[in-house]
């Protein structure tokens, strides 16, 4: 159970994951017992938008999403097999979370449990949290929650923001996990 | 979704095996092949002599609008008449094996198998792939094709006919060495302008390619 606490402005300023460094990631997706893999490019564009492109290893593009600076979202391309409203909405929310987009404009509330600090931004019927150790030493994970229930958790498995080496995104309401491992720059 | 994604991977294999150099109409340094029927026969005859291929490859994926590219390297094997192994080794590991009607893919997390026969599109793509390797692609109803040449190379431009293949590729172009009819480089052109190029190095034609490489 999360308890409201005094705003920890210093901690928010230190930890808030507003930046994500451009990079290629080796990606694996487990969804409803099926597995697929590919490469994900997360790229900061000169106009302050962020593009997320998923291709297979041989180069065929699965989707190309744009998260605009004004917080709108655009699908540049998606293959027919993934072109479902629910699939796109799920992927959009997953990437919004790890890109820290909900924390850009919404007021951030401070909460705590026994050993962690939670900083939440309400977006419609869900709240996006970034979660730190109590001493605000590091960002542990990010979460989407609804009514106190975890919907999605993004763990920083290795490295740290703005350039995490490995992320694992787990959905708690259906069987889906996405892992991203940063590919070393050429 | 898994089967459809595997189909796309198979499409990619076709692309990589056919090879391409982008363009509409003109290819710098090339002129149209003067006698196309003769070339088609010759291409089929010479390709038929290739029983196996072992090669290194370098693949470059370019996202034009994003001014981004990623380069990967690996090894490629082919054995007549319908066995292919593509092994990406750097900067990620990924293995694709095709053996007759069966196909498997393996990344660093999981291995998946599929029976190509279970899906019409799979069968179509499998057929195209084999046509490419065996030099009978000109007879394929899946593409319209044009051929160009210079002193050292042939350039074959394939344009997909079906809506499904068109959604993936604008053109697929194969560059072939005139000396041995081996693939020199590949470029796959997507409708949006992005492209994937595969270049083959250290090719060994008709060498010993162990059967175990194609075990599924």
mmCIF file of C-alpha atoms in Angstrom:
data_model
loop_
_atom_site.group_PDB
_atom_site.id
_atom_site.type_symbol
_atom_site.label_atom_id
_atom_site.label_comp_id
_atom_site.label_asym_id
_atom_site.label_seq_id
_atom_site.Cartn_x
_atom_site.Cartn_y
_atom_site.Cartn_z
ATOM 1 C CA UNK A 1 0.000 0.000 0.000
ATOM 2 C CA UNK A 2 1.422 3.352 -1.018
ATOM 3 C CA UNK A 3 1.305 6.217 1.460
ATOM 4 C CA UNK A 4 1.448 9.851 0.349
ATOM 5 C CA UNK A 5 4.587 11.572 1.545
ATOM 6 C CA UNK A 6 6.206 14.994 1.430
ATOM 7 C CA UNK A 7 7.333 15.930 -2.081
ATOM 8 C CA UNK A 8 10.999 15.006 -2.420
ATOM 9 C CA UNK A 9 11.924 17.617 -4.999
ATOM 10 C CA UNK A 10 15.642 16.917 -4.890
ATOM 11 C CA UNK A 11 15.038 13.222 -5.482
ATOM 12 C CA UNK A 12 12.653 13.895 -8.366
ATOM 13 C CA UNK A 13 15.161 16.237 -9.990
ATOM 14 C CA UNK A 14 17.906 13.663 -9.591
ATOM 15 C CA UNK A 15 16.056 10.533 -10.715
ATOM 16 C CA UNK A 16 13.250 11.565 -13.085
ATOM 17 C CA UNK A 17 13.744 9.582 -16.319
ATOM 18 C CA UNK A 18 13.077 12.294 -18.870
ATOM 19 C CA UNK A 19 15.944 11.449 -21.182
ATOM 20 C CA UNK A 20 16.648 8.309 -23.123
ATOM 21 C CA UNK A 21 19.832 8.198 -25.155
ATOM 22 C CA UNK A 22 19.581 7.175 -28.807
ATOM 23 C CA UNK A 23 20.545 3.554 -29.360
ATOM 24 C CA UNK A 24 19.843 0.191 -30.989
ATOM 25 C CA UNK A 25 18.524 -2.641 -28.844
ATOM 26 C CA UNK A 26 18.397 -6.394 -29.344
ATOM 27 C CA UNK A 27 14.743 -7.129 -28.541
ATOM 28 C CA UNK A 28 12.820 -10.234 -27.536
ATOM 29 C CA UNK A 29 9.050 -10.395 -27.070
ATOM 30 C CA UNK A 30 7.095 -13.160 -25.345
ATOM 31 C CA UNK A 31 3.395 -12.714 -25.896
ATOM 32 C CA UNK A 32 0.692 -15.258 -25.066
ATOM 33 C CA UNK A 33 3.188 -18.126 -25.370
ATOM 34 C CA UNK A 34 4.637 -16.900 -28.670
ATOM 35 C CA UNK A 35 8.150 -15.574 -29.124
ATOM 36 C CA UNK A 36 9.585 -13.124 -31.590
ATOM 37 C CA UNK A 37 12.812 -11.199 -31.743
ATOM 38 C CA UNK A 38 14.276 -8.266 -33.616
ATOM 39 C CA UNK A 39 16.049 -4.955 -33.297
ATOM 40 C CA UNK A 40 14.626 -1.788 -31.765
ATOM 41 C CA UNK A 41 15.961 1.669 -32.550
ATOM 42 C CA UNK A 42 15.124 4.426 -30.072
ATOM 43 C CA UNK A 43 16.162 7.738 -31.608
ATOM 44 C CA UNK A 44 15.990 11.310 -30.354
ATOM 45 C CA UNK A 45 15.191 13.514 -33.344
ATOM 46 C CA UNK A 46 16.316 17.113 -33.889
ATOM 47 C CA UNK A 47 12.714 18.348 -33.443
ATOM 48 C CA UNK A 48 12.661 16.799 -29.929
ATOM 49 C CA UNK A 49 10.401 13.952 -30.982
ATOM 50 C CA UNK A 50 11.418 10.337 -30.333
ATOM 51 C CA UNK A 51 11.159 7.608 -32.967
ATOM 52 C CA UNK A 52 10.884 3.929 -32.040
ATOM 53 C CA UNK A 53 11.457 1.474 -34.892
ATOM 54 C CA UNK A 54 11.246 -2.313 -34.629
ATOM 55 C CA UNK A 55 12.712 -4.473 -37.413
ATOM 56 C CA UNK A 56 13.503 -8.146 -37.618
ATOM 57 C CA UNK A 57 17.151 -9.222 -37.747
ATOM 58 C CA UNK A 58 17.154 -9.354 -41.537
ATOM 59 C CA UNK A 59 15.900 -5.786 -41.815
ATOM 60 C CA UNK A 60 12.151 -6.033 -42.405
ATOM 61 C CA UNK A 61 10.374 -3.285 -40.473
ATOM 62 C CA UNK A 62 7.549 -4.277 -38.100
ATOM 63 C CA UNK A 63 6.613 -0.795 -36.919
ATOM 64 C CA UNK A 64 7.782 2.820 -36.803
ATOM 65 C CA UNK A 65 6.272 4.994 -34.059
ATOM 66 C CA UNK A 66 6.789 8.676 -33.309
ATOM 67 C CA UNK A 67 6.367 10.237 -29.861
ATOM 68 C CA UNK A 68 6.130 13.921 -30.653
ATOM 69 C CA UNK A 69 7.424 16.753 -28.522
ATOM 70 C CA UNK A 70 3.829 17.934 -27.926
ATOM 71 C CA UNK A 71 3.061 14.469 -26.451
ATOM 72 C CA UNK A 72 0.976 13.326 -29.406
ATOM 73 C CA UNK A 73 1.643 9.945 -30.979
ATOM 74 C CA UNK A 74 1.915 8.975 -34.635
ATOM 75 C CA UNK A 75 2.174 5.598 -36.331
ATOM 76 C CA UNK A 76 4.423 6.040 -39.367
ATOM 77 C CA UNK A 77 4.258 2.382 -40.300
ATOM 78 C CA UNK A 78 2.980 -0.886 -38.901
ATOM 79 C CA UNK A 79 2.762 -4.257 -40.598
ATOM 80 C CA UNK A 80 -0.688 -5.652 -41.201
ATOM 81 C CA UNK A 81 -0.203 -8.432 -38.649
ATOM 82 C CA UNK A 82 0.371 -5.917 -35.821
ATOM 83 C CA UNK A 83 -2.091 -3.321 -37.037
ATOM 84 C CA UNK A 84 -4.638 -3.756 -34.246
ATOM 85 C CA UNK A 85 -5.779 -0.916 -32.022
ATOM 86 C CA UNK A 86 -5.084 -2.922 -28.839
ATOM 87 C CA UNK A 87 -1.602 -4.019 -29.974
ATOM 88 C CA UNK A 88 -0.562 -0.491 -30.934
ATOM 89 C CA UNK A 89 -1.999 0.958 -27.695
ATOM 90 C CA UNK A 90 -0.084 -1.618 -25.647
ATOM 91 C CA UNK A 91 3.206 -0.920 -27.405
ATOM 92 C CA UNK A 92 2.598 2.833 -27.187
ATOM 93 C CA UNK A 93 2.119 2.704 -23.408
ATOM 94 C CA UNK A 94 5.143 0.427 -22.921
ATOM 95 C CA UNK A 95 7.450 2.793 -24.761
ATOM 96 C CA UNK A 96 5.863 5.905 -23.216
ATOM 97 C CA UNK A 97 6.782 4.476 -19.826
ATOM 98 C CA UNK A 98 10.439 3.743 -20.552
ATOM 99 C CA UNK A 99 10.823 7.057 -22.396
ATOM 100 C CA UNK A 100 9.426 8.873 -19.339
ATOM 101 C CA UNK A 101 6.766 10.660 -21.381
ATOM 102 C CA UNK A 102 4.047 10.717 -18.652
ATOM 103 C CA UNK A 103 6.453 12.598 -16.379
ATOM 104 C CA UNK A 104 6.966 15.455 -18.852
ATOM 105 C CA UNK A 105 3.792 17.373 -18.261
ATOM 106 C CA UNK A 106 1.753 15.851 -15.474
ATOM 107 C CA UNK A 107 2.084 16.903 -11.825
ATOM 108 C CA UNK A 108 4.155 14.389 -9.927
ATOM 109 C CA UNK A 109 2.942 13.055 -6.595
ATOM 110 C CA UNK A 110 5.248 11.483 -3.979
ATOM 111 C CA UNK A 111 4.455 8.225 -2.179
ATOM 112 C CA UNK A 112 6.319 5.592 -0.200
ATOM 113 C CA UNK A 113 6.065 2.046 1.026
ATOM 114 C CA UNK A 114 8.399 0.245 3.424
ATOM 115 C CA UNK A 115 11.616 0.638 1.469
ATOM 116 C CA UNK A 116 10.894 2.575 -1.720
ATOM 117 C CA UNK A 117 9.867 6.009 -2.918
ATOM 118 C CA UNK A 118 7.237 6.280 -5.677
ATOM 119 C CA UNK A 119 6.778 9.315 -7.901
ATOM 120 C CA UNK A 120 3.541 9.183 -9.868
ATOM 121 C CA UNK A 121 1.983 11.051 -12.767
ATOM 122 C CA UNK A 122 -1.710 10.448 -13.408
ATOM 123 C CA UNK A 123 -2.712 9.858 -17.013
ATOM 124 C CA UNK A 124 -6.408 9.137 -17.572
ATOM 125 C CA UNK A 125 -7.294 5.998 -15.583
ATOM 126 C CA UNK A 126 -3.714 4.939 -14.896
ATOM 127 C CA UNK A 127 -0.720 6.324 -13.041
ATOM 128 C CA UNK A 128 2.866 6.095 -14.253
ATOM 129 C CA UNK A 129 5.455 5.743 -11.489
ATOM 130 C CA UNK A 130 9.209 5.911 -11.335
ATOM 131 C CA UNK A 131 10.452 4.132 -8.254
ATOM 132 C CA UNK A 132 13.666 4.596 -6.287
ATOM 133 C CA UNK A 133 15.310 3.222 -3.213
ATOM 134 C CA UNK A 134 14.412 5.106 -0.048
ATOM 135 C CA UNK A 135 17.745 6.888 -0.053
ATOM 136 C CA UNK A 136 17.087 7.990 -3.650
ATOM 137 C CA UNK A 137 20.313 6.326 -4.752
ATOM 138 C CA UNK A 138 19.051 5.016 -8.076
ATOM 139 C CA UNK A 139 16.032 4.419 -10.304
ATOM 140 C CA UNK A 140 14.821 0.867 -9.670
ATOM 141 C CA UNK A 141 11.943 0.506 -12.065
ATOM 142 C CA UNK A 142 8.967 2.174 -13.745
ATOM 143 C CA UNK A 143 5.356 1.077 -13.509
ATOM 144 C CA UNK A 144 1.895 1.677 -14.870
ATOM 145 C CA UNK A 145 -0.699 1.130 -12.137
ATOM 146 C CA UNK A 146 -4.484 1.338 -12.110
ATOM 147 C CA UNK A 147 -6.424 1.498 -8.854
ATOM 148 C CA UNK A 148 -3.305 0.499 -6.949
ATOM 149 C CA UNK A 149 -2.877 -2.596 -9.083
ATOM 150 C CA UNK A 150 0.303 -3.084 -11.118
ATOM 151 C CA UNK A 151 -0.377 -3.184 -14.857
ATOM 152 C CA UNK A 152 3.133 -2.954 -16.327
ATOM 153 C CA UNK A 153 6.594 -2.997 -14.768
ATOM 154 C CA UNK A 154 9.763 -1.886 -16.561
ATOM 155 C CA UNK A 155 12.861 -3.066 -14.674
ATOM 156 C CA UNK A 156 16.313 -1.670 -15.316
ATOM 157 C CA UNK A 157 18.185 -4.961 -15.367
ATOM 158 C CA UNK A 158 21.575 -3.492 -16.181
ATOM 159 C CA UNK A 159 23.016 0.011 -16.476
ATOM 160 C CA UNK A 160 21.099 3.187 -15.756
ATOM 161 C CA UNK A 161 19.230 6.055 -17.393
ATOM 162 C CA UNK A 162 19.605 7.799 -19.765
ATOM 163 C CA UNK A 163 21.346 4.838 -21.411
ATOM 164 C CA UNK A 164 20.211 1.584 -19.770
ATOM 165 C CA UNK A 165 22.041 -1.520 -20.966
ATOM 166 C CA UNK A 166 19.100 -3.826 -20.420
ATOM 167 C CA UNK A 167 15.396 -3.370 -19.704
ATOM 168 C CA UNK A 168 12.676 -5.932 -19.004
ATOM 169 C CA UNK A 169 9.051 -4.883 -19.439
ATOM 170 C CA UNK A 170 6.483 -7.202 -17.867
ATOM 171 C CA UNK A 171 2.701 -7.028 -18.226
ATOM 172 C CA UNK A 172 0.819 -8.197 -15.126
ATOM 173 C CA UNK A 173 -2.656 -8.510 -16.635
ATOM 174 C CA UNK A 174 -1.742 -10.764 -19.565
ATOM 175 C CA UNK A 175 1.254 -12.854 -20.600
ATOM 176 C CA UNK A 176 3.630 -10.427 -22.294
ATOM 177 C CA UNK A 177 7.278 -9.634 -21.647
ATOM 178 C CA UNK A 178 9.586 -7.430 -23.683
ATOM 179 C CA UNK A 179 13.353 -7.424 -23.139
ATOM 180 C CA UNK A 180 15.711 -4.849 -24.617
ATOM 181 C CA UNK A 181 19.519 -5.211 -24.604
ATOM 182 C CA UNK A 182 21.551 -2.287 -25.865
ATOM 183 C CA UNK A 183 23.745 -3.087 -28.874
ATOM 184 C CA UNK A 184 27.235 -1.562 -28.577
ATOM 185 C CA UNK A 185 27.760 1.391 -30.893
ATOM 186 C CA UNK A 186 29.801 0.712 -34.026
ATOM 187 C CA UNK B 1 1.317 -13.812 -34.660
ATOM 188 C CA UNK B 2 4.394 -16.057 -34.425
ATOM 189 C CA UNK B 3 3.726 -17.798 -37.747
ATOM 190 C CA UNK B 4 3.186 -14.498 -39.512
ATOM 191 C CA UNK B 5 6.405 -13.117 -38.120
ATOM 192 C CA UNK B 6 8.215 -16.235 -39.297
ATOM 193 C CA UNK B 7 6.758 -15.636 -42.737
ATOM 194 C CA UNK B 8 8.266 -12.193 -42.671
ATOM 195 C CA UNK B 9 11.596 -13.687 -41.711
ATOM 196 C CA UNK B 10 11.329 -16.033 -44.638
ATOM 197 C CA UNK B 11 10.515 -13.057 -46.841
ATOM 198 C CA UNK B 12 13.705 -11.476 -45.556
ATOM 199 C CA UNK B 13 15.678 -14.565 -46.473
ATOM 200 C CA UNK B 14 14.314 -14.409 -49.979
ATOM 201 C CA UNK B 15 15.352 -10.820 -50.174
ATOM 202 C CA UNK B 16 18.804 -11.492 -48.896
ATOM 203 C CA UNK B 17 19.310 -14.334 -51.274
ATOM 204 C CA UNK B 18 18.088 -12.436 -54.259
ATOM 205 C CA UNK B 19 19.900 -9.217 -53.472
ATOM 206 C CA UNK B 20 19.187 -5.797 -54.745
ATOM 207 C CA UNK B 21 20.430 -2.424 -55.846
ATOM 208 C CA UNK B 22 17.811 0.254 -55.648
ATOM 209 C CA UNK B 23 16.630 2.264 -58.515
ATOM 210 C CA UNK B 24 13.896 3.173 -60.856
ATOM 211 C CA UNK B 25 14.890 2.571 -64.406
ATOM 212 C CA UNK B 26 18.569 3.439 -64.492
ATOM 213 C CA UNK B 27 21.550 1.863 -62.813
ATOM 214 C CA UNK B 28 24.742 3.846 -63.035
ATOM 215 C CA UNK B 29 27.461 1.920 -64.845
ATOM 216 C CA UNK B 30 25.069 -0.698 -66.208
ATOM 217 C CA UNK B 31 23.294 -1.099 -69.525
ATOM 218 C CA UNK B 32 20.346 -3.372 -70.341
ATOM 219 C CA UNK B 33 21.305 -6.949 -71.195
ATOM 220 C CA UNK B 34 21.228 -7.113 -74.972
ATOM 221 C CA UNK B 35 19.806 -10.579 -75.445
ATOM 222 C CA UNK B 36 17.571 -11.385 -72.507
ATOM 223 C CA UNK B 37 16.430 -14.906 -73.531
ATOM 224 C CA UNK B 38 20.045 -16.012 -74.006
ATOM 225 C CA UNK B 39 21.029 -14.490 -70.678
ATOM 226 C CA UNK B 40 18.139 -16.208 -68.890
ATOM 227 C CA UNK B 41 19.194 -19.598 -70.184
ATOM 228 C CA UNK B 42 22.826 -18.946 -69.407
ATOM 229 C CA UNK B 43 21.990 -17.746 -65.909
ATOM 230 C CA UNK B 44 19.927 -20.850 -65.222
ATOM 231 C CA UNK B 45 22.621 -23.140 -66.637
ATOM 232 C CA UNK B 46 25.476 -21.571 -64.685
ATOM 233 C CA UNK B 47 23.468 -21.357 -61.457
ATOM 234 C CA UNK B 48 22.630 -25.040 -61.820
ATOM 235 C CA UNK B 49 26.330 -25.812 -61.448
ATOM 236 C CA UNK B 50 26.373 -24.303 -57.948
ATOM 237 C CA UNK B 51 25.858 -27.193 -55.569
ATOM 238 C CA UNK B 52 26.879 -25.349 -52.412
ATOM 239 C CA UNK B 53 27.894 -21.915 -51.169
ATOM 240 C CA UNK B 54 29.762 -20.914 -48.011
ATOM 241 C CA UNK B 55 30.325 -17.227 -47.458
ATOM 242 C CA UNK B 56 30.817 -14.447 -44.953
ATOM 243 C CA UNK B 57 28.348 -11.594 -45.171
ATOM 244 C CA UNK B 58 27.968 -8.017 -44.001
ATOM 245 C CA UNK B 59 24.459 -6.619 -43.721
ATOM 246 C CA UNK B 60 23.713 -2.912 -43.511
ATOM 247 C CA UNK B 61 20.249 -1.656 -42.647
ATOM 248 C CA UNK B 62 19.680 2.022 -43.472
ATOM 249 C CA UNK B 63 16.742 4.039 -42.148
ATOM 250 C CA UNK B 64 16.822 6.981 -44.503
ATOM 251 C CA UNK B 65 14.454 9.378 -42.743
ATOM 252 C CA UNK B 66 16.102 8.754 -39.389
ATOM 253 C CA UNK B 67 19.669 8.948 -40.781
ATOM 254 C CA UNK B 68 20.478 5.762 -38.911
ATOM 255 C CA UNK B 69 22.122 2.521 -39.887
ATOM 256 C CA UNK B 70 23.095 -0.710 -38.219
ATOM 257 C CA UNK B 71 25.675 -3.122 -39.540
ATOM 258 C CA UNK B 72 25.711 -6.843 -38.762
ATOM 259 C CA UNK B 73 27.984 -9.674 -39.830
ATOM 260 C CA UNK B 74 27.727 -13.407 -40.086
ATOM 261 C CA UNK B 75 28.016 -16.551 -42.173
ATOM 262 C CA UNK B 76 25.848 -17.946 -44.960
ATOM 263 C CA UNK B 77 25.584 -21.499 -46.283
ATOM 264 C CA UNK B 78 23.507 -22.976 -49.095
ATOM 265 C CA UNK B 79 23.326 -26.588 -50.205
ATOM 266 C CA UNK B 80 21.387 -27.806 -53.203
ATOM 267 C CA UNK B 81 18.594 -28.116 -53.526
ATOM 268 C CA UNK B 82 16.765 -26.532 -50.631
ATOM 269 C CA UNK B 83 18.981 -26.019 -47.596
ATOM 270 C CA UNK B 84 19.958 -22.597 -46.272
ATOM 271 C CA UNK B 85 21.661 -21.475 -43.069
ATOM 272 C CA UNK B 86 22.072 -17.789 -42.183
ATOM 273 C CA UNK B 87 23.985 -17.138 -38.982
ATOM 274 C CA UNK B 88 24.215 -13.573 -37.670
ATOM 275 C CA UNK B 89 27.191 -13.357 -35.311
ATOM 276 C CA UNK B 90 27.812 -9.657 -34.665
ATOM 277 C CA UNK B 91 26.596 -7.469 -32.983
ATOM 278 C CA UNK B 92 23.779 -9.883 -32.086
ATOM 279 C CA UNK B 93 23.366 -13.614 -32.489
ATOM 280 C CA UNK B 94 20.544 -14.992 -34.603
ATOM 281 C CA UNK B 95 20.286 -18.198 -36.578
ATOM 282 C CA UNK B 96 17.896 -19.137 -39.382
ATOM 283 C CA UNK B 97 17.918 -22.618 -40.915
ATOM 284 C CA UNK B 98 15.755 -23.793 -43.810
ATOM 285 C CA UNK B 99 15.735 -27.442 -44.735
ATOM 286 C CA UNK B 100 13.192 -28.435 -47.400
ATOM 287 C CA UNK B 101 9.737 -27.741 -45.969
ATOM 288 C CA UNK B 102 10.975 -26.987 -42.463
ATOM 289 C CA UNK B 103 12.427 -23.868 -40.957
ATOM 290 C CA UNK B 104 13.828 -22.931 -37.558
ATOM 291 C CA UNK B 105 14.963 -19.646 -36.053
ATOM 292 C CA UNK B 106 16.990 -19.227 -32.899
ATOM 293 C CA UNK B 107 17.898 -16.073 -31.016
ATOM 294 C CA UNK B 108 19.644 -15.837 -27.668
ATOM 295 C CA UNK B 109 16.387 -16.606 -25.864
ATOM 296 C CA UNK B 110 14.482 -19.212 -27.810
ATOM 297 C CA UNK B 111 14.310 -21.588 -30.773
ATOM 298 C CA UNK B 112 11.170 -21.832 -32.936
ATOM 299 C CA UNK B 113 10.228 -24.351 -35.636
ATOM 300 C CA UNK B 114 7.704 -24.093 -38.423
ATOM 301 C CA UNK B 115 6.480 -26.367 -41.177
ATOM 302 C CA UNK B 116 6.530 -24.333 -44.364
ATOM 303 C CA UNK B 117 3.877 -26.583 -45.897
ATOM 304 C CA UNK B 118 1.327 -25.482 -43.323
ATOM 305 C CA UNK B 119 0.902 -22.098 -44.948
ATOM 306 C CA UNK B 120 0.323 -21.085 -48.567
ATOM 307 C CA UNK B 121 2.356 -17.925 -48.258
ATOM 308 C CA UNK B 122 5.221 -19.915 -46.744
ATOM 309 C CA UNK B 123 5.117 -22.230 -49.733
ATOM 310 C CA UNK B 124 5.163 -19.289 -52.130
ATOM 311 C CA UNK B 125 8.108 -17.645 -50.423
ATOM 312 C CA UNK B 126 9.992 -20.910 -50.135
ATOM 313 C CA UNK B 127 9.514 -21.411 -53.868
ATOM 314 C CA UNK B 128 10.807 -17.922 -54.658
ATOM 315 C CA UNK B 129 13.859 -18.472 -52.518
ATOM 316 C CA UNK B 130 14.762 -21.711 -54.190
ATOM 317 C CA UNK B 131 14.150 -20.144 -57.608
ATOM 318 C CA UNK B 132 16.608 -17.406 -56.739
ATOM 319 C CA UNK B 133 19.357 -19.741 -55.631
ATOM 320 C CA UNK B 134 18.853 -22.140 -58.486
ATOM 321 C CA UNK B 135 18.753 -19.455 -61.155
ATOM 322 C CA UNK B 136 15.137 -20.035 -62.137
ATOM 323 C CA UNK B 137 13.792 -16.804 -60.648
ATOM 324 C CA UNK B 138 13.159 -15.410 -64.135
ATOM 325 C CA UNK B 139 10.450 -18.026 -64.513
ATOM 326 C CA UNK B 140 8.765 -16.993 -61.250
ATOM 327 C CA UNK B 141 5.289 -15.517 -61.484
ATOM 328 C CA UNK B 142 5.916 -13.624 -58.235
ATOM 329 C CA UNK B 143 8.136 -11.006 -59.886
ATOM 330 C CA UNK B 144 8.567 -9.036 -63.042
ATOM 331 C CA UNK B 145 12.257 -8.718 -63.778
ATOM 332 C CA UNK B 146 14.804 -6.718 -65.718
ATOM 333 C CA UNK B 147 18.476 -7.475 -66.327
ATOM 334 C CA UNK B 148 21.455 -5.167 -66.745
ATOM 335 C CA UNK B 149 25.176 -5.703 -67.169
ATOM 336 C CA UNK B 150 28.606 -4.140 -67.271
ATOM 337 C CA UNK B 151 31.991 -5.724 -67.977
ATOM 338 C CA UNK B 152 32.127 -7.618 -64.703
ATOM 339 C CA UNK B 153 28.633 -8.012 -63.330
ATOM 340 C CA UNK B 154 25.004 -8.660 -64.014
ATOM 341 C CA UNK B 155 22.322 -6.755 -62.140
ATOM 342 C CA UNK B 156 18.870 -8.321 -61.852
ATOM 343 C CA UNK B 157 16.005 -6.143 -60.717
ATOM 344 C CA UNK B 158 12.954 -7.953 -59.379
ATOM 345 C CA UNK B 159 9.652 -6.169 -58.760
ATOM 346 C CA UNK B 160 7.044 -8.065 -56.718
ATOM 347 C CA UNK B 161 3.679 -8.687 -58.315
ATOM 348 C CA UNK B 162 1.549 -9.652 -55.318
ATOM 349 C CA UNK B 163 0.126 -7.098 -52.894
ATOM 350 C CA UNK B 164 1.645 -8.943 -49.946
ATOM 351 C CA UNK B 165 5.211 -8.886 -51.263
ATOM 352 C CA UNK B 166 4.745 -5.325 -52.527
ATOM 353 C CA UNK B 167 3.956 -4.216 -48.989
ATOM 354 C CA UNK B 168 7.426 -5.373 -47.937
ATOM 355 C CA UNK B 169 9.562 -4.576 -50.976
ATOM 356 C CA UNK B 170 9.512 -2.070 -53.771
ATOM 357 C CA UNK B 171 12.268 -3.862 -55.613
ATOM 358 C CA UNK B 172 14.724 -6.650 -54.959
ATOM 359 C CA UNK B 173 17.943 -6.507 -56.939
ATOM 360 C CA UNK B 174 20.613 -9.136 -57.311
ATOM 361 C CA UNK B 175 24.186 -8.335 -58.366
ATOM 362 C CA UNK B 176 25.987 -11.344 -59.823
ATOM 363 C CA UNK B 177 29.644 -11.860 -60.688
ATOM 364 C CA UNK B 178 30.029 -12.680 -64.400
ATOM 365 C CA UNK B 179 32.931 -15.030 -63.728
ATOM 366 C CA UNK B 180 31.114 -17.567 -61.543
ATOM 367 C CA UNK B 181 27.512 -16.300 -61.344
ATOM 368 C CA UNK B 182 27.886 -15.958 -57.576
ATOM 369 C CA UNK B 183 26.013 -13.245 -55.673
ATOM 370 C CA UNK B 184 28.221 -10.222 -54.990
ATOM 371 C CA UNK B 185 25.872 -7.957 -53.062
ATOM 372 C CA UNK B 186 22.235 -7.538 -52.171
ATOM 373 C CA UNK B 187 19.989 -4.570 -51.629
ATOM 374 C CA UNK B 188 16.351 -4.725 -50.589
ATOM 375 C CA UNK B 189 14.319 -1.579 -51.117
ATOM 376 C CA UNK B 190 11.260 -0.905 -49.028
ATOM 377 C CA UNK B 191 8.294 1.167 -50.201
ATOM 378 C CA UNK B 192 9.189 3.921 -47.691
ATOM 379 C CA UNK B 193 12.746 4.334 -48.979
ATOM 380 C CA UNK B 194 14.640 2.358 -46.326
ATOM 381 C CA UNK B 195 16.926 -0.377 -47.525
ATOM 382 C CA UNK B 196 18.929 -3.381 -46.411
ATOM 383 C CA UNK B 197 22.158 -4.303 -48.165
ATOM 384 C CA UNK B 198 23.949 -7.609 -47.838
ATOM 385 C CA UNK B 199 27.456 -8.046 -49.234
ATOM 386 C CA UNK B 200 29.076 -11.454 -49.566
ATOM 387 C CA UNK B 201 32.816 -11.988 -49.048
ATOM 388 C CA UNK B 202 35.163 -14.975 -48.945
ATOM 389 C CA UNK B 203 32.769 -17.056 -51.032
ATOM 390 C CA UNK B 204 33.518 -20.735 -51.548
ATOM 391 C CA UNK B 205 31.440 -22.357 -54.288
ATOM 392 C CA UNK B 206 30.930 -26.116 -54.388
ATOM 393 C CA UNK B 207 33.099 -26.753 -51.323
ATOM 394 C CA UNK B 208 32.270 -29.235 -48.600
ATOM 395 C CA UNK B 209 29.252 -27.996 -46.632
ATOM 396 C CA UNK B 210 28.435 -30.434 -43.794
ATOM 397 C CA UNK B 211 24.865 -31.722 -43.701
ATOM 398 C CA UNK B 212 24.728 -31.114 -39.944
ATOM 399 C CA UNK B 213 24.612 -27.364 -40.538
ATOM 400 C CA UNK B 214 21.023 -27.801 -41.679
ATOM 401 C CA UNK B 215 19.827 -29.985 -38.824
ATOM 402 C CA UNK B 216 16.633 -28.609 -37.309
#
